[in-house]
Short mmCIF file of C-alpha atoms in Angstrom, two decimals:
data_model
loop_
_atom_site.label_atom_id
_atom_site.label_comp_id
_atom_site.label_asym_id
_atom_site.label_seq_id
_atom_site.Cartn_x
_atom_site.Cartn_y
_atom_site.Cartn_z
CA ALA A 1 52.70 80.27 131.47
CA PRO A 2 54.51 77.15 131.27
CA ASP A 3 55.59 77.49 135.19
CA ASN A 4 51.67 78.93 136.71
CA ARG A 5 51.21 75.94 138.86
CA GLU A 6 47.62 76.88 139.09
CA VAL A 7 46.90 77.00 135.50
CA ARG A 8 48.62 73.02 135.24
CA SER A 9 46.57 71.86 138.08
CA ASP A 10 43.80 72.92 136.27
CA LEU A 11 44.73 71.51 133.23
CA LEU A 12 45.40 68.18 135.30
CA GLN A 13 42.24 67.75 136.51
CA LEU A 14 40.32 68.40 132.63
CA LEU A 15 42.75 65.54 131.02
CA ALA A 16 41.30 63.50 134.18
CA MET A 17 37.69 64.20 132.96
CA GLN A 18 38.08 63.49 129.45
CA GLY A 19 40.03 60.52 130.20
CA ASP A 20 43.07 61.11 128.19
CA ILE A 21 45.63 59.06 129.74
CA ARG A 22 48.78 59.97 127.71
CA ARG A 23 48.55 63.73 127.81
CA PHE A 24 47.55 63.19 131.67
CA GLU A 25 50.93 60.89 132.49
CA ALA A 26 52.75 63.34 130.41
CA LEU A 27 52.16 66.29 132.48
CA VAL A 28 52.20 64.13 135.90
CA ASN A 29 55.89 63.20 134.78
CA GLU A 30 56.86 67.31 134.49
CA GLY A 31 56.41 67.15 138.22
CA GLY A 32 55.57 69.86 140.35
CA MET A 33 52.29 68.66 141.30
CA ALA A 34 51.34 68.93 144.83
CA GLU A 35 50.29 64.53 145.83
CA GLU A 36 47.39 65.72 147.31
CA HIS A 37 46.00 67.18 144.09
CA LEU A 38 47.27 64.21 142.27
CA ALA A 39 45.61 61.74 144.22
CA THR A 40 42.20 63.48 143.52
CA CYS A 41 43.11 64.10 140.05
CA TYR A 42 43.90 59.97 140.01
CA ASN A 43 40.52 59.10 141.74
CA GLN A 44 39.01 61.37 139.06
CA LEU A 45 40.70 59.45 136.17
CA GLY A 46 39.53 56.35 137.55
CA GLN A 47 36.32 57.34 137.46
CA THR A 48 36.15 58.87 133.97
CA LEU A 49 38.27 55.47 133.07
CA LEU A 50 34.92 53.02 134.72
CA VAL A 51 32.37 55.17 132.77
CA ARG A 52 34.31 54.61 129.52
CA GLY A 53 34.49 50.67 130.19
CA GLU A 54 37.64 50.36 131.40
CA PRO A 55 37.65 48.49 134.59
CA ARG A 56 41.08 47.42 134.59
CA ARG A 57 42.92 50.58 134.05
CA ALA A 58 40.19 52.06 136.09
CA MET A 59 40.74 50.52 139.46
CA LYS A 60 44.62 51.04 138.86
CA CYS A 61 44.33 55.05 138.94
CA LEU A 62 41.97 54.54 141.90
CA GLU A 63 44.41 52.22 143.89
CA ARG A 64 47.23 54.87 142.92
CA ALA A 65 45.00 57.67 144.56
CA LEU A 66 44.36 55.89 148.07
CA LYS A 67 48.06 55.38 148.02
CA MET A 68 49.01 58.57 147.63
CA ALA A 69 46.14 59.28 149.96
CA PRO A 70 45.63 56.23 152.71
CA ASP A 71 43.81 58.32 155.11
CA SER A 72 41.22 59.30 152.82
CA PHE A 73 37.97 57.45 153.29
CA ALA A 74 36.44 59.58 150.53
CA PHE A 75 39.41 57.13 148.15
CA LEU A 76 38.87 54.27 149.65
CA TRP A 77 34.65 54.62 149.19
CA SER A 78 35.44 55.18 145.80
CA LYS A 79 37.98 52.21 145.19
CA GLN A 80 35.39 49.65 147.38
CA LEU A 81 32.11 50.45 146.12
CA THR A 82 32.87 50.26 142.70
CA VAL A 83 30.26 48.51 140.14
CA HIS A 84 31.66 47.04 136.78
CA ASN A 85 28.56 45.50 135.60
CA ALA A 86 29.85 43.43 133.10
CA TYR A 87 28.65 40.34 133.98
CA ARG A 88 28.92 36.99 132.00
CA ASN A 89 26.70 34.97 133.84
CA ASP A 90 24.45 34.63 137.28
CA LYS A 91 27.75 33.37 138.81
CA ASP A 92 29.50 36.37 138.07
CA LEU A 93 26.51 38.74 138.74
CA ALA A 94 25.98 36.76 142.44
CA ASP A 95 29.58 36.90 142.96
CA ALA A 96 29.78 40.84 142.42
CA ARG A 97 26.58 41.53 144.69
CA GLU A 98 28.47 39.66 147.24
CA LYS A 99 31.90 41.73 146.69
CA TYR A 100 29.75 45.16 147.08
CA LEU A 101 27.91 44.01 150.23
CA ALA A 102 31.56 42.69 151.84
CA ALA A 103 32.92 46.45 150.75
CA LEU A 104 29.97 48.16 152.17
CA ALA A 105 30.61 46.19 155.40
CA SER A 106 34.30 47.57 155.50
CA ILE A 107 33.50 50.94 154.65
CA GLU A 108 31.03 50.91 157.34
CA GLU A 109 34.04 49.11 159.96
CA ARG A 110 36.33 52.00 158.64
CA TYR A 111 33.99 54.90 159.32
CA ASP A 112 33.40 53.53 162.55
CA VAL A 113 37.08 53.89 163.84
CA LEU A 114 38.07 57.54 161.98
CA THR A 115 39.29 59.83 163.97
CA PRO A 116 37.23 63.11 164.78
CA ALA A 117 39.72 65.10 162.44
CA GLU A 118 38.96 62.60 159.71
CA LYS A 119 35.48 62.43 159.89
CA ASP A 120 35.60 65.91 159.70
CA PHE A 121 36.44 65.16 155.70
CA ALA A 122 34.60 62.67 155.26
CA TYR A 123 31.51 63.72 153.96
CA ARG A 124 33.87 64.13 150.54
CA CYS A 125 32.86 60.37 149.77
CA THR A 126 29.35 62.09 148.21
CA GLU A 127 31.22 63.51 145.37
CA GLN A 128 31.98 60.11 144.30
CA PRO A 129 29.08 58.72 141.62
CA THR A 130 26.76 57.45 143.22
CA ASN A 131 25.99 53.42 143.48
CA HIS A 132 22.77 53.55 141.17
CA GLU A 133 24.27 50.97 139.22
CA VAL A 134 24.17 48.40 141.60
CA HIS A 135 20.63 48.44 141.68
CA TYR A 136 20.81 47.78 138.25
CA GLN A 137 21.32 44.13 139.31
CA SER A 138 17.54 43.85 140.45
CA VAL A 139 18.16 42.22 143.66
CA ASP A 140 16.71 43.44 147.06
CA ASP A 141 17.48 47.13 146.82
CA MET A 142 16.72 47.60 150.66
CA SER A 143 19.57 45.33 151.40
CA VAL A 144 22.00 48.43 149.76
CA GLN A 145 20.33 51.37 150.71
CA LYS A 146 19.18 50.92 154.27
CA PRO A 147 22.81 50.72 155.48
CA VAL A 148 24.03 53.29 152.41
CA GLY A 149 21.54 55.76 153.94
CA SER A 150 22.43 54.99 157.28
CA LEU A 151 26.17 55.64 156.74
CA LEU A 152 25.57 58.88 154.48
CA HIS A 153 23.20 60.12 157.36
CA ARG A 154 25.98 59.45 159.79
CA ILE A 155 28.58 61.58 157.53
CA MET A 156 26.72 63.79 156.90
CA SER A 157 25.45 64.74 160.63
CA HIS A 158 28.98 64.87 161.91
CA ALA A 159 30.21 67.37 159.23
CA PHE A 160 27.00 69.40 158.97
CA PRO A 161 25.07 68.94 162.44
CA ARG A 162 23.38 72.41 162.17
CA TYR A 163 21.75 71.34 158.66
CA MET A 164 20.60 67.78 160.67
CA THR A 165 17.67 69.04 163.58
CA GLN A 166 14.18 68.12 162.43
CA LEU A 167 12.46 71.02 161.41
CA PRO A 168 8.86 71.97 162.91
CA ARG A 169 6.07 71.56 160.34
CA ARG A 170 4.35 74.77 159.95
CA HIS A 171 0.33 75.10 161.39
CA PRO A 172 -1.95 74.62 158.26
CA GLY A 173 -3.73 77.81 159.50
CA ASN A 174 -1.04 80.10 158.81
CA ALA A 175 -1.96 82.36 156.27
CA ARG A 176 1.12 82.39 153.66
CA ARG A 177 1.39 79.69 150.58
CA LEU A 178 2.68 76.37 151.57
CA ARG A 179 6.50 77.16 150.13
CA VAL A 180 7.52 73.80 147.57
CA GLY A 181 11.29 73.58 146.55
CA PHE A 182 12.51 71.21 143.72
CA VAL A 183 16.09 69.96 143.70
CA SER A 184 17.10 68.77 140.66
CA SER A 185 19.97 68.17 138.49
CA THR A 186 17.58 67.41 135.46
CA CYS A 187 14.84 68.22 136.10
CA PHE A 188 15.80 71.72 134.56
CA VAL A 189 17.04 71.26 131.30
CA SER A 190 15.88 68.84 128.50
CA SER A 191 15.84 65.19 129.30
CA PRO A 192 13.74 62.17 130.20
CA CYS A 193 13.31 63.75 134.01
CA GLN A 194 12.32 67.01 133.02
CA ARG A 195 9.15 65.24 130.78
CA SER A 196 7.85 63.03 133.62
CA PHE A 197 8.25 65.50 136.51
CA GLY A 198 8.52 68.72 134.92
CA GLY A 199 4.81 69.28 135.99
CA TRP A 200 5.05 68.57 139.24
CA ILE A 201 6.89 71.93 139.06
CA THR A 202 5.21 74.49 136.71
CA ASP A 203 2.00 73.29 137.16
CA LEU A 204 1.03 73.54 140.89
CA ASP A 205 -1.63 76.23 141.15
CA GLN A 206 0.14 78.99 142.32
CA GLU A 207 -2.64 80.93 144.75
CA ARG A 208 -1.86 78.18 146.65
CA PHE A 209 1.93 76.75 146.42
CA GLU A 210 5.00 79.25 146.33
CA VAL A 211 7.20 77.28 144.03
CA PHE A 212 11.06 77.33 144.18
CA GLY A 213 13.15 75.62 141.53
CA TYR A 214 17.05 74.79 142.26
CA THR A 215 19.15 73.66 139.82
CA LEU A 216 22.07 71.72 139.94
CA THR A 217 24.12 71.66 136.52
CA TYR A 218 25.31 74.68 134.59
CA ARG A 219 23.67 73.28 131.23
CA GLN A 220 20.96 75.70 130.28
CA ASP A 221 18.58 75.11 127.10
CA GLU A 222 15.05 76.14 125.94
CA ALA A 223 13.16 73.76 128.73
CA THR A 224 15.86 75.67 131.44
CA ASP A 225 14.27 79.01 130.28
CA ARG A 226 10.28 77.92 129.89
CA MET A 227 10.69 76.37 133.90
CA ALA A 228 12.40 79.43 134.75
CA GLY A 229 9.15 81.40 133.22
CA ALA A 230 6.68 79.33 134.89
CA ILE A 231 7.71 79.22 138.51
CA GLU A 232 8.13 82.20 141.25
CA HIS A 233 12.10 81.30 142.21
CA PHE A 234 14.35 80.22 140.30
CA VAL A 235 17.89 80.04 141.54
CA PRO A 236 20.45 78.67 138.97
CA PHE A 237 23.15 76.70 140.27
CA GLY A 238 26.38 78.85 141.23
CA GLY A 239 28.76 75.77 141.55
CA ASP A 240 28.88 76.17 145.35
CA VAL A 241 27.30 73.02 147.29
CA MET A 242 27.80 74.62 150.34
CA ALA A 243 25.70 78.12 149.08
CA LEU A 244 22.99 76.94 148.00
CA ARG A 245 22.57 74.46 150.88
CA GLN A 246 22.31 78.06 152.67
CA ARG A 247 20.39 79.48 150.14
CA ILE A 248 17.61 76.57 150.49
CA ALA A 249 17.82 76.91 154.18
CA ALA A 250 17.07 80.31 153.91
CA ASP A 251 14.32 80.23 152.05
CA GLU A 252 12.63 78.09 154.58
CA PRO A 253 10.73 75.71 152.13
CA ASP A 254 8.12 73.51 153.78
CA VAL A 255 8.49 70.74 151.73
CA LEU A 256 11.91 69.75 149.81
CA ILE A 257 11.14 67.35 146.81
CA TYR A 258 14.40 65.92 145.17
CA PRO A 259 12.64 64.12 141.87
CA ASP A 260 16.01 62.13 141.00
CA VAL A 261 17.87 60.78 143.86
CA GLY A 262 20.29 58.29 143.24
CA MET A 263 22.08 59.45 140.50
CA ASP A 264 24.18 62.64 140.70
CA PRO A 265 26.48 63.12 143.32
CA LEU A 266 25.55 66.67 144.29
CA VAL A 267 22.08 65.66 145.01
CA HIS A 268 23.80 63.17 147.43
CA GLN A 269 25.64 66.04 148.78
CA LEU A 270 22.06 67.65 149.58
CA ALA A 271 19.31 64.83 150.69
CA PRO A 272 20.89 63.41 153.33
CA LEU A 273 20.45 66.52 155.38
CA ARG A 274 17.59 67.82 156.95
CA LEU A 275 17.01 71.61 155.03
CA ALA A 276 12.88 71.37 155.39
CA PRO A 277 10.51 69.73 157.88
CA VAL A 278 9.15 67.70 154.88
CA GLN A 279 11.55 66.04 152.45
CA CYS A 280 11.02 63.75 149.29
CA SER A 281 11.98 61.70 146.93
CA GLY A 282 10.18 61.01 143.57
CA ALA A 283 10.72 58.16 140.92
CA GLY A 284 13.26 60.15 138.63
CA HIS A 285 15.81 56.96 140.10
CA PRO A 286 12.74 54.12 141.00
CA VAL A 287 14.36 52.94 144.32
CA THR A 288 14.30 54.09 147.53
CA THR A 289 16.87 56.50 149.01
CA GLY A 290 17.73 54.37 152.40
CA LEU A 291 18.47 58.12 153.56
CA PRO A 292 16.34 58.57 157.29
CA ASN A 293 15.82 62.43 156.32
CA ILE A 294 13.90 61.74 153.44
CA ASP A 295 10.21 61.43 154.66
CA TYR A 296 8.06 60.45 151.68
CA PHE A 297 8.42 58.21 148.26
CA LEU A 298 6.27 60.11 145.56
CA GLY A 299 5.55 57.26 143.62
CA SER A 300 2.26 56.17 141.26
CA ASP A 301 -0.56 54.33 142.46
CA LEU A 302 -0.72 52.03 138.85
CA MET A 303 3.18 50.88 139.47
CA GLU A 304 3.17 49.62 142.62
CA THR A 305 2.22 46.19 144.19
CA ASP A 306 0.10 45.97 146.98
CA ASN A 307 3.03 45.14 149.54
CA ALA A 308 5.27 47.74 148.26
CA GLN A 309 5.52 49.63 151.12
CA ALA A 310 8.35 47.47 151.95
CA ASN A 311 10.46 48.17 149.44
CA TYR A 312 10.89 51.80 151.10
CA THR A 313 12.48 53.17 153.89
CA GLU A 314 10.40 56.13 153.27
CA THR A 315 6.60 56.22 153.91
CA LEU A 316 5.10 55.50 149.78
CA VAL A 317 2.49 57.98 148.73
CA ARG A 318 0.64 56.63 145.89
CA LEU A 319 -0.48 59.28 143.53
CA PRO A 320 -3.06 58.76 140.94
CA ASN A 321 -2.24 56.81 137.89
CA LEU A 322 1.24 56.98 136.72
CA GLY A 323 2.50 58.95 139.30
CA VAL A 324 4.19 61.72 136.52
CA SER A 325 2.16 64.09 134.05
CA GLN A 326 4.00 62.89 130.84
CA ALA A 327 5.12 65.96 128.50
CA PRO A 328 5.05 65.18 124.62
CA PRO A 329 8.66 63.63 123.86
CA ALA A 330 11.52 65.18 122.20
CA LEU A 331 11.33 63.05 119.27
CA PRO A 332 12.35 64.96 115.81
CA GLU A 333 9.93 64.72 112.92
CA LEU A 334 9.72 61.74 111.13
CA GLU A 335 11.07 63.69 108.15
CA ALA A 336 14.22 64.99 110.07
CA CYS A 337 15.09 61.86 111.05
CA HIS A 338 17.58 58.90 109.30
CA PRO A 339 19.20 55.59 109.90
CA PRO A 340 22.83 54.93 111.84
CA GLU A 341 25.40 54.39 109.39
CA GLU A 342 25.72 50.63 110.47
CA LEU A 343 22.24 50.15 108.48
CA GLU A 344 22.42 51.98 105.88
CA GLY A 345 22.01 49.27 103.00
CA ARG A 346 20.93 46.44 105.41
CA SER A 347 18.21 44.26 104.02
CA ARG A 348 15.06 44.48 106.71
CA ALA A 349 14.17 41.12 108.56
CA GLY A 350 10.85 39.71 108.54
CA THR A 351 9.99 41.43 112.13
CA ILE A 352 11.91 43.62 114.05
CA PHE A 353 12.28 43.49 117.29
CA LEU A 354 13.75 46.52 119.39
CA CYS A 355 14.70 46.31 123.40
CA ALA A 356 15.95 49.47 123.89
CA GLN A 357 17.20 49.50 127.67
CA ASP A 358 20.72 49.95 128.39
CA PRO A 359 22.53 46.40 128.33
CA ARG A 360 23.87 47.28 132.19
CA ARG A 361 19.94 46.98 132.79
CA MET A 362 19.72 43.65 131.33
CA MET A 363 20.62 40.88 133.76
CA PRO A 364 21.70 37.48 132.32
CA GLY A 365 18.95 35.28 133.93
CA GLN A 366 16.74 36.91 131.24
CA ASP A 367 19.28 36.61 127.83
CA TYR A 368 17.50 33.27 127.42
CA LEU A 369 14.01 35.31 126.24
CA PHE A 370 15.88 36.46 123.77
CA ALA A 371 16.75 33.27 122.06
CA ARG A 372 13.47 31.58 122.31
CA ILE A 373 12.17 35.01 120.56
CA LEU A 374 14.13 34.61 117.76
CA GLN A 375 13.45 30.76 117.91
CA GLY A 376 10.28 31.27 117.43
CA VAL A 377 10.44 33.88 114.95
CA PRO A 378 12.60 32.62 111.90
CA ASP A 379 12.66 35.81 110.01
CA ALA A 380 12.92 37.87 112.91
CA GLU A 381 15.78 40.10 114.07
CA ILE A 382 16.37 41.76 117.93
CA TRP A 383 17.90 45.24 117.65
CA PHE A 384 19.75 46.61 120.80
CA ILE A 385 21.67 49.56 121.49
CA ALA A 386 25.03 49.43 123.22
CA SER A 387 25.85 50.05 126.26
CA SER A 388 28.17 53.12 126.74
CA ARG A 389 30.53 51.16 128.64
CA GLU A 390 32.33 49.11 126.50
CA ASP A 391 33.28 46.31 128.78
CA VAL A 392 29.30 45.97 129.36
CA ALA A 393 28.99 46.07 125.37
CA ARG A 394 31.66 43.46 125.27
CA ALA A 395 30.60 41.24 127.60
CA PHE A 396 26.34 41.38 126.47
CA ARG A 397 27.34 40.72 122.83
CA LYS A 398 29.17 37.60 123.91
CA ARG A 399 26.32 36.54 126.37
CA LEU A 400 24.06 36.56 123.95
CA SER A 401 26.31 34.33 121.40
CA ARG A 402 26.71 32.06 124.17
CA THR A 403 22.77 32.03 125.22
CA CYS A 404 21.84 31.45 121.74
CA GLU A 405 23.60 28.95 120.40
CA PRO A 406 21.56 25.86 122.13
CA TYR A 407 18.16 27.61 120.18
CA GLY A 408 19.55 26.94 117.24
CA VAL A 409 20.09 31.19 116.44
CA ASP A 410 22.97 32.69 115.31
CA ALA A 411 23.23 35.39 117.57
CA ASP A 412 25.93 37.34 114.80
CA SER A 413 23.15 37.74 112.18
CA ARG A 414 19.87 38.31 114.29
CA CYS A 415 21.44 40.36 117.20
CA VAL A 416 22.04 43.29 115.98
CA ILE A 417 23.60 45.76 118.70
CA LEU A 418 23.86 49.04 117.05
CA PRO A 419 25.70 52.00 118.47
CA ARG A 420 24.42 54.81 120.86
CA LEU A 421 22.11 56.66 119.10
CA SER A 422 21.22 60.47 118.14
CA ALA A 423 17.79 61.87 118.64
CA ALA A 424 17.24 61.77 114.82
CA GLU A 425 18.80 58.20 114.73
CA PHE A 426 16.26 56.95 117.47
CA GLY A 427 13.30 58.53 116.27
CA TRP A 428 13.93 56.35 112.48
CA VAL A 429 14.49 53.34 114.43
CA LEU A 430 11.53 53.37 116.70
CA HIS A 431 9.33 54.11 113.11
CA GLU A 432 11.01 51.36 111.53
CA VAL A 433 10.73 48.54 113.75
CA ASP A 434 7.39 46.40 114.55
CA VAL A 435 7.23 45.78 118.41
CA VAL A 436 9.67 47.22 121.40
CA LEU A 437 10.58 44.48 123.72
CA ASP A 438 10.26 45.80 127.11
CA THR A 439 12.66 44.08 130.22
CA SER A 440 11.38 43.02 133.71
CA PHE A 441 14.27 43.93 135.32
CA TRP A 442 14.42 47.46 134.71
CA SER A 443 11.45 48.77 132.76
CA GLY A 444 11.21 51.67 130.29
CA CYS A 445 9.54 54.51 131.02
CA ASN A 446 10.09 57.54 128.32
CA THR A 447 11.22 55.19 125.70
CA THR A 448 7.73 52.95 126.57
CA PHE A 449 5.89 56.81 125.75
CA GLU A 450 8.00 57.67 122.84
CA SER A 451 7.42 53.90 121.00
CA LEU A 452 3.32 54.34 121.99
CA PHE A 453 3.80 57.71 120.52
CA ARG A 454 5.24 56.84 116.81
CA GLY A 455 2.88 54.10 117.07
CA THR A 456 4.75 50.71 117.80
CA PRO A 457 3.75 48.58 120.52
CA VAL A 458 5.60 48.15 123.38
CA MET A 459 5.19 44.39 125.16
CA THR A 460 6.17 43.90 128.85
CA LEU A 461 6.07 41.28 131.80
CA PRO A 462 5.92 43.19 135.05
CA GLY A 463 8.71 42.63 138.02
CA ASP A 464 8.25 42.53 141.43
CA SER A 465 8.91 46.12 142.36
CA MET A 466 8.72 49.71 140.37
CA ARG A 467 11.67 49.74 138.29
CA GLY A 468 10.33 46.54 136.47
CA ARG A 469 6.61 47.86 136.42
CA ARG A 470 6.68 51.44 134.79
CA SER A 471 6.04 49.86 131.09
CA PHE A 472 3.15 47.63 132.57
CA ALA A 473 2.06 50.66 134.32
CA ILE A 474 1.71 53.03 131.11
CA LEU A 475 -0.17 49.97 129.35
CA ARG A 476 -2.63 49.28 131.90
CA ASN A 477 -3.23 53.46 132.78
CA PHE A 478 -4.37 53.38 128.71
CA GLY A 479 -6.00 50.11 128.52
CA LEU A 480 -3.50 48.16 126.30
CA ASP A 481 -3.46 45.24 128.63
CA ASP A 482 -3.01 42.60 125.46
CA LEU A 483 0.35 43.84 125.27
CA VAL A 484 1.06 42.59 129.08
CA ALA A 485 1.96 39.28 129.83
CA GLY A 486 2.00 37.61 133.32
CA THR A 487 5.02 35.16 133.10
CA GLU A 488 8.08 34.44 130.97
CA LYS A 489 6.48 31.76 128.73
CA GLU A 490 3.58 34.15 127.89
CA TYR A 491 6.06 36.43 127.11
CA VAL A 492 7.82 34.44 124.37
CA ALA A 493 4.04 33.59 123.25
CA LEU A 494 3.28 37.18 123.23
CA ALA A 495 6.00 38.40 121.20
CA ILE A 496 5.55 35.32 118.68
CA ARG A 497 1.75 36.40 118.46
CA LEU A 498 2.48 39.85 117.58
CA ALA A 499 5.27 38.54 114.91
CA THR A 500 2.68 35.98 113.17
CA ASP A 501 -0.82 37.03 114.11
CA ARG A 502 -1.25 40.10 111.40
CA GLU A 503 -5.11 40.61 113.02
CA PHE A 504 -3.92 40.77 116.51
CA TYR A 505 -0.91 43.06 115.59
CA ALA A 506 -3.50 45.40 113.86
CA ALA A 507 -5.66 45.64 116.66
CA CYS A 508 -2.88 46.64 119.00
CA LEU A 509 -1.80 49.41 116.41
CA ALA A 510 -5.38 50.89 116.20
CA ALA A 511 -5.71 50.58 120.54
CA ILE A 512 -2.40 52.60 120.58
CA ASP A 513 -3.56 55.23 118.09
CA GLY A 514 -6.55 55.24 120.01
CA VAL A 515 -5.14 56.35 122.86
CA ARG A 516 -2.37 58.69 121.45
CA ASP A 517 -4.05 61.75 121.99
CA ARG A 518 -4.33 60.75 125.89
CA LEU A 519 -0.69 59.70 126.32
CA THR A 520 0.47 62.92 128.03
CA GLY A 521 -0.54 65.95 130.63
CA ASP A 522 -2.36 63.68 133.51
CA GLU A 523 -4.15 66.47 135.63
CA SER A 524 -5.25 64.08 138.37
CA VAL A 525 -1.75 63.36 139.44
CA ILE A 526 -0.98 67.35 140.08
CA ARG A 527 -4.06 67.32 141.97
CA GLY A 528 -2.91 64.46 143.86
CA LEU A 529 0.40 65.82 144.23
CA GLU A 530 -1.56 69.35 146.08
CA ASP A 531 -3.44 66.92 148.52
CA PHE A 532 -0.58 65.40 149.32
CA LEU A 533 1.29 68.51 149.95
CA ASP A 534 -1.50 70.35 151.91
CA ARG A 535 -1.65 67.27 154.07
CA SER A 536 1.92 67.03 154.53
CA LEU A 537 1.50 70.20 156.79
CA THR A 538 -0.21 67.79 159.96
CA GLY A 539 1.66 64.58 158.85
CA ASP A 540 -1.53 63.34 157.87
CA VAL A 541 -0.29 61.59 154.94
#
């Protein structure tokens, strides 16, 4: 049906989501598309190209979308608050930070002068990708999150005033069970977030708590079926966020918990609102939300510093130990694992280090640590896993070469950048490597658990906030303190010792083996969460 405009519009949207520029432009050139719809599709294409690592082409699409719809606050938001993350050096990082903060200020100024009619549609900015990548810069998150959260609050207050009224907390003497709702795009499907926070949802005492699960994804797998069967009310996603808002409000939860605010735009269409008397964020994205209607941040006693409250606009709640009741990892059995094609036939180095964090989360300021480790262990290699974004991958490779050269290290032969890995390939890599290097700017969590399950030592240097202290807390919780460094100098020395001191390395392996059966299922976390839920009725938290 070549003349069916609706089908052609749907196809254009799908091509934008795929980033198929050639077919997208061919369809546009055929004409007959409404300019408003074209603008939406160009904006979508720009976002897809950003994720794919083509920032220049992406920016052209975002600019074209804004040119077609110059009054669109959402498209302005999309173009102005784009984060590239392909930092060549510290100056690049500082410039990107300054540019983002300036763009944020200009967005606030633009909103102030919108007409009431324009403000009616400004909420569509929440449909854009979230600003989570700016947090990877590992600078003061509060300077970004507080103004962003405040602006989102103003925007949503104008669009949905009925969902902004503070709701009274139910009297604790009320006989009905306390109603707890969980809203997430990742906790109801197999994912790192599900393995960390799924226990919050399924393990609450059902005689005391009536649990509601609201999923924000069409995806379903065995984890979805398992969790849906474990809770009283499971609400699959129907694709209509407004209908979901109404459903949550009608269910009248006493406490609403968003385990992973910051990653999915759908969450940002709900979390700024007031849908329950008590609203909480979890640490699925370990940064404050900045949202005035999120009352509490459910964190970890071991992951936080003494003055950690200063990092949150919410009231920080320190759940026991790690704050999560970790589920077993999803790694396949070793027999089913295999090396990535790039490593087949490659001679094994004397020592293999692995840094498994996405290079988007590794800032230039600590690249030299890799060079010093390789300098100190001449027969070693460090394996990295490439970023999903091509521009970041290219910039990171060039950074490594430039940083290693003054230390007499050939980065091309000793820094091995692997492609994105399948589960079977990653399982093989974890078994093959000798030591996992954690990063203090943005620390590992599930990767650290998976490495310890495989019996592979993980060494870390804790950062100054939760996002850089997760591996530290895991190691501390299980008595693996020998794998924690206190300074950058100690970090390098620890890596060298693990590679050269066989007795020390063997002792670390034995210590890991002794705790592997205790890595999952911390019931004290669930009891601590239940205690918080009870006390939240009175506000005595």
